[in-house]
Amino acid sequence: MSKSPEEEHPQKALGWAARDSSGVLSPFPFSRRENSNEDVTIKILYCGVCHSDLHSCKNDWGVSTYPLVPGHEIVGVVTKVGKAVTKFKVDDKVGVGVMVSSCKNCNCCKEDLENYCPKMIFTYNSINHDGTKTYGGYSDMIVVDQHYVLHFPDNLPLDAGAPLLCAGITVYSPMKYYGMTEAGKHLGVAGLGGLGHVAVKIGKAMGLKVTVISTSPKKESEAINRLGADSFLVSTDPAKLKAAMGTMDYIIDTVSAVHSLLPLLSLLKVNGKLITLGLPEKPLELPIFPLVLGRRLVGGSDVGGIKETQEMLEFCAKHNIVADIELIKMEQINTAMERLAKSDVRYRFVIDVSNSKL
Ligand code: NAP
Ligand code: ZN
């Protein structure tokens, strides 16, 4: 018989887990592997609440196994290093994002695209090399191979910086890869949530003109005055959409639910690019006419590799980019998840793990 999550490893850990697809989280005592030669043990201080955590808790994608401890926007401090660890020392401030391992041998791994390695191991809801489950950052500590750990820049706040580990890299990577960084070009950002609001800030830092495309008119003044967007388009207002048709060079689509791509494609210029990052539980319809007639492109992108994640952190440190956060205690996570489901967060919940009751 396999051992219980509390007994399978020597290091004791406390977290909060969803037990079934109701998604309700509750305290969960478990354990972490002993720190091996290549590992660092991290005391978790903060963890961002990504919409992927909500999708996973609710089993939106049909792949969740319970108990499920979410969390992949982790910031903490190193408490232990293995003998072969050269990248970090005890007391270093570090981050962990969406993955904790990969094969290190395939073409993707060799090209610093570990995020596309077929054997990549997710920070939670995955299976470790030793056959045990991975549990994420809604917990007090984690053990991670040094390769997948990031140096957290000194000048960034640990709490507001945490969301960069997923939201930050998820929007930064496609902007680089798809060539969406030419200063003066016009970027649309669909969905002003965790990913979207960081996309606005990174887009502005790259010198782009940024328009938010949102279903929430009440976010307009903040989008412009606080986040720095140049303009705001309510996607449910046909007249406004019509007036903006054919004006955008690129769109980053962060919408978490099933939605129509047609209005977004119509906003693009000829040769425009629509990059979809959201992961709704059902497929989207792809309108072919605006693609073909305008030589437009639809692409996707999944977080980013470790090297690029470090580069993104340095970029954000240089430009003072962090998330706008609502800091919560773990005890408030279920209410926070309910609000996240209603797009009612400004603009990322971050859990103050070390001051929470676990
Ligand atoms: P979020 O904070 O909930 O933001 C999503 C935004 O989408 C909402 O704030 C809302 O913005 C808009 N929205 C929600 N429901 C909508 C609907 N029915 N129609 C139109 N717009 C709607 O979520 P997030 O953490 O940014 O994540 C967004 C999506 O990206 C999720 O599906 C997540 O799983 C996925 N994700 C993907 C990657 C990747 O690597 N590709 C990484 C992380 C997350 P407005 O109020 O402005 O309309
Ligand atoms: Zn995420």
Short mmCIF file of C-alpha atoms and ligand atoms in Angstrom, two decimals:
data_model
loop_
_atom_site.label_atom_id
_atom_site.label_comp_id
_atom_site.label_asym_id
_atom_site.label_seq_id
_atom_site.Cartn_x
_atom_site.Cartn_y
_atom_site.Cartn_z
CA MET A 1 0.00 0.00 0.00
CA SER A 2 1.33 3.45 -0.85
CA LYS A 3 2.04 5.83 1.99
CA SER A 4 -0.21 8.77 2.83
CA PRO A 5 0.77 12.27 1.62
CA GLU A 6 1.79 13.04 5.20
CA GLU A 7 4.16 10.10 5.47
CA GLU A 8 5.60 9.57 2.00
CA HIS A 9 8.50 12.01 2.48
CA PRO A 10 10.63 13.08 5.46
CA GLN A 11 10.05 16.87 5.40
CA LYS A 12 6.75 17.92 6.99
CA ALA A 13 4.67 20.49 5.10
CA LEU A 14 1.36 22.26 5.58
CA GLY A 15 -0.82 23.53 2.78
CA TRP A 16 -4.37 24.05 1.63
CA ALA A 17 -5.88 21.62 -0.86
CA ALA A 18 -9.02 21.22 -2.92
CA ARG A 19 -10.51 17.76 -2.24
CA ASP A 20 -12.96 17.54 -5.14
CA SER A 21 -14.32 19.55 -8.05
CA SER A 22 -16.33 21.82 -5.75
CA GLY A 23 -12.90 23.50 -5.63
CA VAL A 24 -13.26 24.35 -1.93
CA LEU A 25 -9.83 24.50 -0.29
CA SER A 26 -9.08 23.39 3.28
CA PRO A 27 -6.00 22.67 5.43
CA PHE A 28 -3.89 19.74 4.23
CA PRO A 29 -0.90 18.35 6.11
CA PHE A 30 1.52 16.58 3.74
CA SER A 31 5.26 16.12 3.20
CA ARG A 32 8.07 17.05 0.82
CA ARG A 33 11.05 14.97 -0.35
CA GLU A 34 14.40 15.25 1.39
CA ASN A 35 16.61 17.91 -0.16
CA SER A 36 18.92 16.04 -2.58
CA ASN A 37 22.21 17.19 -4.14
CA GLU A 38 20.64 19.36 -6.85
CA ASP A 39 17.73 20.60 -4.74
CA VAL A 40 16.96 23.73 -2.82
CA THR A 41 14.41 23.80 -0.02
CA ILE A 42 12.39 27.03 0.03
CA LYS A 43 10.31 28.58 2.79
CA ILE A 44 7.35 30.02 0.91
CA LEU A 45 6.47 33.62 1.78
CA TYR A 46 3.99 34.59 -0.93
CA CYS A 47 2.01 32.83 -3.62
CA GLY A 48 -0.10 34.46 -6.33
CA VAL A 49 -3.55 33.12 -7.21
CA CYS A 50 -3.64 32.39 -10.95
CA HIS A 51 -6.88 31.62 -12.77
CA SER A 52 -5.24 28.30 -13.71
CA ASP A 53 -5.40 27.46 -9.98
CA LEU A 54 -9.15 28.01 -10.12
CA HIS A 55 -9.53 25.99 -13.35
CA SER A 56 -7.52 23.18 -11.68
CA CYS A 57 -9.41 23.22 -8.37
CA LYS A 58 -12.70 22.97 -10.26
CA ASN A 59 -11.36 20.35 -12.68
CA ASP A 60 -12.34 22.56 -15.66
CA TRP A 61 -9.81 20.75 -17.86
CA GLY A 62 -10.73 17.23 -16.68
CA VAL A 63 -7.18 16.39 -15.55
CA SER A 64 -7.27 17.31 -11.85
CA THR A 65 -6.44 14.71 -9.22
CA TYR A 66 -7.25 15.37 -5.58
CA PRO A 67 -6.12 16.40 -3.07
CA LEU A 68 -4.82 19.28 -5.17
CA VAL A 69 -2.59 21.99 -3.66
CA PRO A 70 -2.49 24.79 -6.27
CA GLY A 71 -0.04 27.67 -6.58
CA HIS A 72 2.67 28.42 -9.16
CA GLU A 73 3.55 32.03 -8.47
CA ILE A 74 5.85 31.29 -5.56
CA VAL A 75 8.29 33.63 -3.84
CA GLY A 76 10.30 32.58 -0.83
CA VAL A 77 13.65 32.25 0.82
CA VAL A 78 16.14 29.38 0.52
CA THR A 79 16.53 27.41 3.75
CA LYS A 80 18.62 24.46 2.54
CA VAL A 81 20.84 23.71 -0.47
CA GLY A 82 22.15 20.37 -1.77
CA LYS A 83 25.86 19.60 -2.18
CA ALA A 84 25.80 20.20 -5.94
CA VAL A 85 23.87 23.46 -5.78
CA THR A 86 25.88 26.33 -7.23
CA LYS A 87 23.10 28.74 -8.24
CA PHE A 88 21.82 29.55 -4.74
CA LYS A 89 22.77 29.82 -1.10
CA VAL A 90 20.76 29.84 2.11
CA ASP A 91 18.77 33.09 2.60
CA ASP A 92 18.60 33.90 -1.13
CA LYS A 93 15.25 35.32 -2.27
CA VAL A 94 13.89 33.06 -4.98
CA GLY A 95 10.92 32.36 -7.19
CA VAL A 96 9.31 29.21 -8.57
CA GLY A 97 6.84 29.28 -11.43
CA VAL A 98 4.75 26.77 -13.32
CA MET A 99 7.28 23.92 -13.63
CA VAL A 100 9.62 22.08 -11.28
CA SER A 101 11.31 19.65 -13.66
CA SER A 102 11.78 18.50 -17.28
CA CYS A 103 13.92 15.90 -19.08
CA LYS A 104 16.97 18.20 -19.66
CA ASN A 105 17.75 16.22 -22.85
CA CYS A 106 15.20 16.92 -25.54
CA ASN A 107 15.45 19.68 -28.13
CA CYS A 108 13.10 21.90 -26.14
CA CYS A 109 15.18 21.56 -22.98
CA LYS A 110 18.40 22.18 -24.92
CA GLU A 111 16.91 25.34 -26.40
CA ASP A 112 15.84 26.72 -23.00
CA LEU A 113 12.22 25.90 -23.75
CA GLU A 114 11.73 23.50 -20.83
CA ASN A 115 8.12 24.67 -20.74
CA TYR A 116 7.50 22.71 -23.96
CA CYS A 117 9.39 19.55 -22.90
CA PRO A 118 7.05 16.55 -23.23
CA LYS A 119 8.27 15.35 -19.83
CA MET A 120 7.91 18.70 -18.07
CA ILE A 121 6.60 18.36 -14.54
CA PHE A 122 4.15 21.01 -13.38
CA THR A 123 4.53 22.59 -9.96
CA TYR A 124 1.22 21.00 -8.96
CA ASN A 125 -1.15 18.29 -10.17
CA SER A 126 1.76 16.42 -11.80
CA ILE A 127 3.79 13.32 -10.94
CA ASN A 128 7.36 13.70 -9.66
CA HIS A 129 10.24 11.48 -10.83
CA ASP A 130 9.76 9.35 -7.68
CA GLY A 131 6.12 8.68 -8.54
CA THR A 132 4.65 10.97 -5.88
CA LYS A 133 2.38 13.93 -6.64
CA THR A 134 3.53 17.50 -6.95
CA TYR A 135 1.90 20.00 -4.62
CA GLY A 136 2.07 23.73 -5.28
CA GLY A 137 2.66 26.98 -3.48
CA TYR A 138 -0.43 27.23 -1.29
CA SER A 139 1.86 25.69 1.31
CA ASP A 140 4.65 26.60 3.69
CA MET A 141 7.65 25.06 1.89
CA ILE A 142 8.75 23.36 -1.33
CA VAL A 143 11.77 21.39 -2.59
CA VAL A 144 12.84 22.15 -6.18
CA ASP A 145 15.75 21.23 -8.46
CA GLN A 146 17.95 24.35 -8.63
CA HIS A 147 17.59 24.58 -12.42
CA TYR A 148 13.90 25.47 -12.10
CA VAL A 149 14.39 28.09 -9.39
CA LEU A 150 14.70 31.80 -10.25
CA HIS A 151 16.72 34.53 -8.60
CA PHE A 152 14.26 37.11 -7.36
CA PRO A 153 15.50 40.67 -8.06
CA ASP A 154 16.42 42.70 -4.97
CA ASN A 155 14.48 45.81 -5.89
CA LEU A 156 11.11 44.12 -6.45
CA PRO A 157 8.64 43.64 -3.58
CA LEU A 158 8.22 39.94 -2.81
CA ASP A 159 4.42 40.05 -2.59
CA ALA A 160 3.57 42.13 -5.67
CA GLY A 161 6.41 40.50 -7.59
CA ALA A 162 5.12 36.96 -7.08
CA PRO A 163 2.60 37.07 -9.98
CA LEU A 164 5.45 37.68 -12.41
CA LEU A 165 6.40 34.00 -12.02
CA CYS A 166 3.36 32.99 -14.08
CA ALA A 167 1.39 36.02 -15.28
CA GLY A 168 4.58 37.97 -16.08
CA ILE A 169 6.35 35.33 -18.13
CA THR A 170 3.14 34.20 -19.83
CA VAL A 171 2.66 37.60 -21.44
CA TYR A 172 6.37 38.47 -21.88
CA SER A 173 7.34 35.30 -23.77
CA PRO A 174 4.85 35.58 -26.68
CA MET A 175 5.58 39.28 -27.05
CA LYS A 176 9.22 38.40 -27.68
CA TYR A 177 8.63 35.25 -29.74
CA TYR A 178 5.94 36.67 -32.03
CA GLY A 179 7.75 39.98 -32.51
CA MET A 180 5.25 42.14 -30.69
CA THR A 181 7.74 44.57 -29.20
CA GLU A 182 8.26 47.22 -31.85
CA ALA A 183 7.89 50.59 -30.14
CA GLY A 184 4.97 52.64 -31.41
CA LYS A 185 2.93 49.63 -32.56
CA HIS A 186 -0.57 49.15 -31.20
CA LEU A 187 -1.21 46.28 -28.75
CA GLY A 188 -4.70 45.23 -27.67
CA VAL A 189 -5.01 43.34 -24.38
CA ALA A 190 -8.24 41.36 -24.07
CA GLY A 191 -9.28 40.63 -20.48
CA LEU A 192 -8.03 42.88 -17.70
CA GLY A 193 -7.23 40.34 -15.00
CA GLY A 194 -3.96 38.97 -13.65
CA LEU A 195 -2.29 38.31 -17.01
CA GLY A 196 -3.94 41.26 -18.76
CA HIS A 197 -2.88 43.97 -16.35
CA VAL A 198 0.74 42.79 -16.41
CA ALA A 199 0.57 42.73 -20.23
CA VAL A 200 -0.49 46.39 -20.16
CA LYS A 201 2.52 47.31 -18.01
CA ILE A 202 5.03 45.28 -20.03
CA GLY A 203 3.56 46.60 -23.28
CA LYS A 204 3.97 50.18 -22.09
CA ALA A 205 7.55 49.49 -20.96
CA MET A 206 8.27 48.23 -24.48
CA GLY A 207 6.99 51.49 -25.92
CA LEU A 208 3.75 50.17 -27.39
CA LYS A 209 0.43 51.93 -27.61
CA VAL A 210 -1.86 49.79 -25.44
CA THR A 211 -5.64 49.42 -25.61
CA VAL A 212 -7.51 47.30 -23.09
CA ILE A 213 -10.42 45.28 -24.48
CA SER A 214 -12.67 44.45 -21.53
CA THR A 215 -16.16 43.35 -20.55
CA SER A 216 -15.97 45.47 -17.37
CA PRO A 217 -16.62 49.20 -18.02
CA LYS A 218 -15.84 49.92 -14.37
CA LYS A 219 -12.18 49.03 -14.94
CA GLU A 220 -11.72 51.87 -17.45
CA SER A 221 -10.40 54.67 -15.26
CA GLU A 222 -7.98 52.37 -13.43
CA ALA A 223 -6.74 50.88 -16.68
CA ILE A 224 -5.82 54.30 -17.96
CA ASN A 225 -4.89 56.21 -14.83
CA ARG A 226 -3.25 53.52 -12.75
CA LEU A 227 -2.02 50.88 -15.18
CA GLY A 228 -1.00 53.29 -17.93
CA ALA A 229 -3.13 52.02 -20.83
CA ASP A 230 -3.68 54.52 -23.65
CA SER A 231 -7.28 53.59 -24.27
CA PHE A 232 -10.08 51.27 -23.21
CA LEU A 233 -12.61 49.45 -25.31
CA VAL A 234 -15.72 47.83 -23.86
CA SER A 235 -16.03 44.63 -25.87
CA THR A 236 -19.80 44.51 -25.43
CA ASP A 237 -20.28 47.89 -27.13
CA PRO A 238 -20.67 47.21 -30.90
CA ALA A 239 -20.39 50.87 -31.92
CA LYS A 240 -17.04 51.32 -30.12
CA LEU A 241 -15.74 48.05 -31.54
CA LYS A 242 -16.72 49.06 -35.04
CA ALA A 243 -14.90 52.36 -34.72
CA ALA A 244 -11.73 50.55 -33.66
CA MET A 245 -11.79 47.93 -36.44
CA GLY A 246 -8.47 47.42 -38.24
CA THR A 247 -6.44 49.55 -35.82
CA MET A 248 -4.34 47.06 -33.87
CA ASP A 249 -1.06 45.38 -34.78
CA TYR A 250 -1.21 42.72 -32.10
CA ILE A 251 -3.67 41.38 -29.54
CA ILE A 252 -2.90 39.35 -26.44
CA ASP A 253 -6.05 37.45 -25.47
CA THR A 254 -6.10 36.50 -21.78
CA VAL A 255 -9.81 35.73 -21.49
CA SER A 256 -10.38 32.73 -19.22
CA ALA A 257 -13.83 31.74 -20.54
CA VAL A 258 -15.26 30.69 -23.90
CA HIS A 259 -15.64 33.81 -26.05
CA SER A 260 -15.89 34.87 -29.65
CA LEU A 261 -12.65 35.57 -31.54
CA LEU A 262 -14.41 37.39 -34.38
CA PRO A 263 -14.51 40.84 -32.73
CA LEU A 264 -10.86 40.51 -31.75
CA LEU A 265 -9.75 39.49 -35.26
CA SER A 266 -11.71 42.41 -36.68
CA LEU A 267 -9.74 44.82 -34.52
CA LEU A 268 -6.47 43.71 -36.14
CA LYS A 269 -4.83 45.41 -39.09
CA VAL A 270 -3.86 43.35 -42.14
CA ASN A 271 -0.95 41.08 -41.04
CA GLY A 272 -2.05 41.48 -37.41
CA LYS A 273 -1.39 38.82 -34.80
CA LEU A 274 -3.80 37.46 -32.19
CA ILE A 275 -2.07 35.47 -29.47
CA THR A 276 -4.39 33.48 -27.23
CA LEU A 277 -3.18 32.69 -23.72
CA GLY A 278 -6.42 31.90 -21.91
CA LEU A 279 -7.35 28.27 -21.35
CA PRO A 280 -11.17 28.03 -21.37
CA GLU A 281 -12.61 24.60 -20.66
CA LYS A 282 -14.09 24.25 -24.16
CA PRO A 283 -12.65 24.93 -27.65
CA LEU A 284 -13.14 28.32 -29.30
CA GLU A 285 -14.51 28.77 -32.80
CA LEU A 286 -11.96 30.00 -35.30
CA PRO A 287 -13.45 32.40 -37.88
CA ILE A 288 -11.54 31.76 -41.08
CA PHE A 289 -12.62 34.71 -43.25
CA PRO A 290 -10.94 37.50 -41.28
CA LEU A 291 -7.81 35.33 -41.04
CA VAL A 292 -7.57 34.62 -44.74
CA LEU A 293 -8.73 37.99 -46.04
CA GLY A 294 -6.41 39.95 -43.75
CA ARG A 295 -3.40 37.56 -43.74
CA ARG A 296 -3.80 37.52 -39.97
CA LEU A 297 -2.25 35.02 -37.61
CA VAL A 298 -3.61 33.25 -34.53
CA GLY A 299 -1.06 31.72 -32.18
CA GLY A 300 -0.71 30.43 -28.66
CA SER A 301 1.97 30.35 -26.01
CA ASP A 302 2.56 28.56 -22.72
CA VAL A 303 4.46 30.43 -19.96
CA GLY A 304 8.20 30.53 -20.87
CA GLY A 305 11.51 28.75 -20.28
CA ILE A 306 13.67 29.28 -17.21
CA LYS A 307 16.25 31.47 -18.96
CA GLU A 308 13.54 33.72 -20.38
CA THR A 309 11.73 33.84 -17.03
CA GLN A 310 14.93 35.15 -15.42
CA GLU A 311 15.27 37.68 -18.26
CA MET A 312 11.65 38.78 -17.71
CA LEU A 313 12.30 39.26 -13.98
CA GLU A 314 15.31 41.47 -14.77
CA PHE A 315 13.23 43.42 -17.33
CA CYS A 316 10.51 44.00 -14.71
CA ALA A 317 13.10 44.95 -12.11
CA LYS A 318 14.58 47.51 -14.52
CA HIS A 319 11.18 49.00 -15.35
CA ASN A 320 9.71 48.67 -11.84
CA ILE A 321 6.94 46.41 -13.04
CA VAL A 322 5.01 44.38 -10.48
CA ALA A 323 1.40 43.27 -10.23
CA ASP A 324 -1.33 45.33 -8.57
CA ILE A 325 -2.35 42.98 -5.81
CA GLU A 326 -4.88 42.28 -3.11
CA LEU A 327 -2.92 40.61 -0.33
CA ILE A 328 -4.92 37.92 1.47
CA LYS A 329 -4.45 35.30 4.15
CA MET A 330 -4.89 31.62 3.27
CA GLU A 331 -8.07 31.63 5.38
CA GLN A 332 -9.61 33.97 2.77
CA ILE A 333 -8.75 31.83 -0.25
CA ASN A 334 -12.23 30.41 -0.86
CA THR A 335 -13.80 33.88 -0.96
CA ALA A 336 -10.95 35.05 -3.19
CA MET A 337 -11.61 32.17 -5.61
CA GLU A 338 -15.30 33.08 -5.76
CA ARG A 339 -14.36 36.66 -6.60
CA LEU A 340 -11.79 35.53 -9.19
CA ALA A 341 -14.51 33.49 -10.92
CA LYS A 342 -16.48 36.75 -11.30
CA SER A 343 -13.50 38.78 -12.64
CA ASP A 344 -13.67 40.76 -9.39
CA VAL A 345 -10.01 41.18 -8.45
CA ARG A 346 -7.68 44.16 -8.73
CA TYR A 347 -5.75 42.57 -10.30
CA ARG A 348 -4.16 39.57 -8.62
CA PHE A 349 -4.77 37.97 -5.24
CA VAL A 350 -1.53 37.07 -3.49
CA ILE A 351 -1.49 34.87 -0.39
CA ASP A 352 0.63 36.06 2.52
CA VAL A 353 1.60 32.48 3.28
CA SER A 354 3.93 33.00 6.22
CA ASN A 355 1.30 35.06 8.09
CA SER A 356 -1.54 32.60 7.42
CA LYS A 357 -2.99 29.79 9.48
CA LEU A 358 -2.08 26.63 7.59
P1 NAP B 1 -8.18 36.44 -14.52
O1 NAP B 1 -7.38 37.24 -13.58
O2 NAP B 1 -9.45 35.82 -14.06
O3 NAP B 1 -8.46 37.35 -15.82
C1 NAP B 1 -9.23 36.91 -16.90
C2 NAP B 1 -10.04 38.08 -17.45
O4 NAP B 1 -10.79 37.60 -18.55
C3 NAP B 1 -11.08 38.64 -16.50
O5 NAP B 1 -10.56 39.56 -15.59
C4 NAP B 1 -12.05 39.30 -17.46
O6 NAP B 1 -11.53 40.57 -17.84
C5 NAP B 1 -11.98 38.40 -18.69
N1 NAP B 1 -13.14 37.50 -18.74
C6 NAP B 1 -13.53 36.58 -17.84
N2 NAP B 1 -14.63 35.93 -18.24
C7 NAP B 1 -14.95 36.45 -19.43
C8 NAP B 1 -15.98 36.18 -20.39
N3 NAP B 1 -16.92 35.26 -20.17
N4 NAP B 1 -15.97 36.90 -21.55
C9 NAP B 1 -15.04 37.83 -21.77
N5 NAP B 1 -14.06 38.13 -20.91
C10 NAP B 1 -14.01 37.45 -19.76
O7 NAP B 1 -7.32 35.23 -15.11
P2 NAP B 1 -5.73 35.13 -15.38
O8 NAP B 1 -5.09 34.57 -14.18
O9 NAP B 1 -5.27 36.39 -15.97
O10 NAP B 1 -5.72 33.96 -16.47
C11 NAP B 1 -6.40 34.12 -17.70
C12 NAP B 1 -6.44 32.84 -18.48
O11 NAP B 1 -5.11 32.49 -18.89
C13 NAP B 1 -6.95 31.63 -17.67
O12 NAP B 1 -7.71 30.81 -18.53
C14 NAP B 1 -5.67 30.91 -17.27
O13 NAP B 1 -5.85 29.54 -17.03
C15 NAP B 1 -4.82 31.15 -18.50
N6 NAP B 1 -3.37 31.08 -18.28
C16 NAP B 1 -2.62 30.65 -19.33
C17 NAP B 1 -1.25 30.61 -19.22
C18 NAP B 1 -0.41 30.21 -20.38
O14 NAP B 1 0.75 29.86 -20.19
N7 NAP B 1 -0.92 30.31 -21.58
C19 NAP B 1 -0.63 30.99 -18.01
C20 NAP B 1 -1.44 31.45 -16.98
C21 NAP B 1 -2.80 31.51 -17.13
P3 NAP B 1 -12.49 41.85 -18.06
O15 NAP B 1 -13.20 42.05 -16.75
O16 NAP B 1 -11.54 42.93 -18.38
O17 NAP B 1 -13.39 41.50 -19.20
ZN ZN B 2 -0.63 30.62 -13.79
#
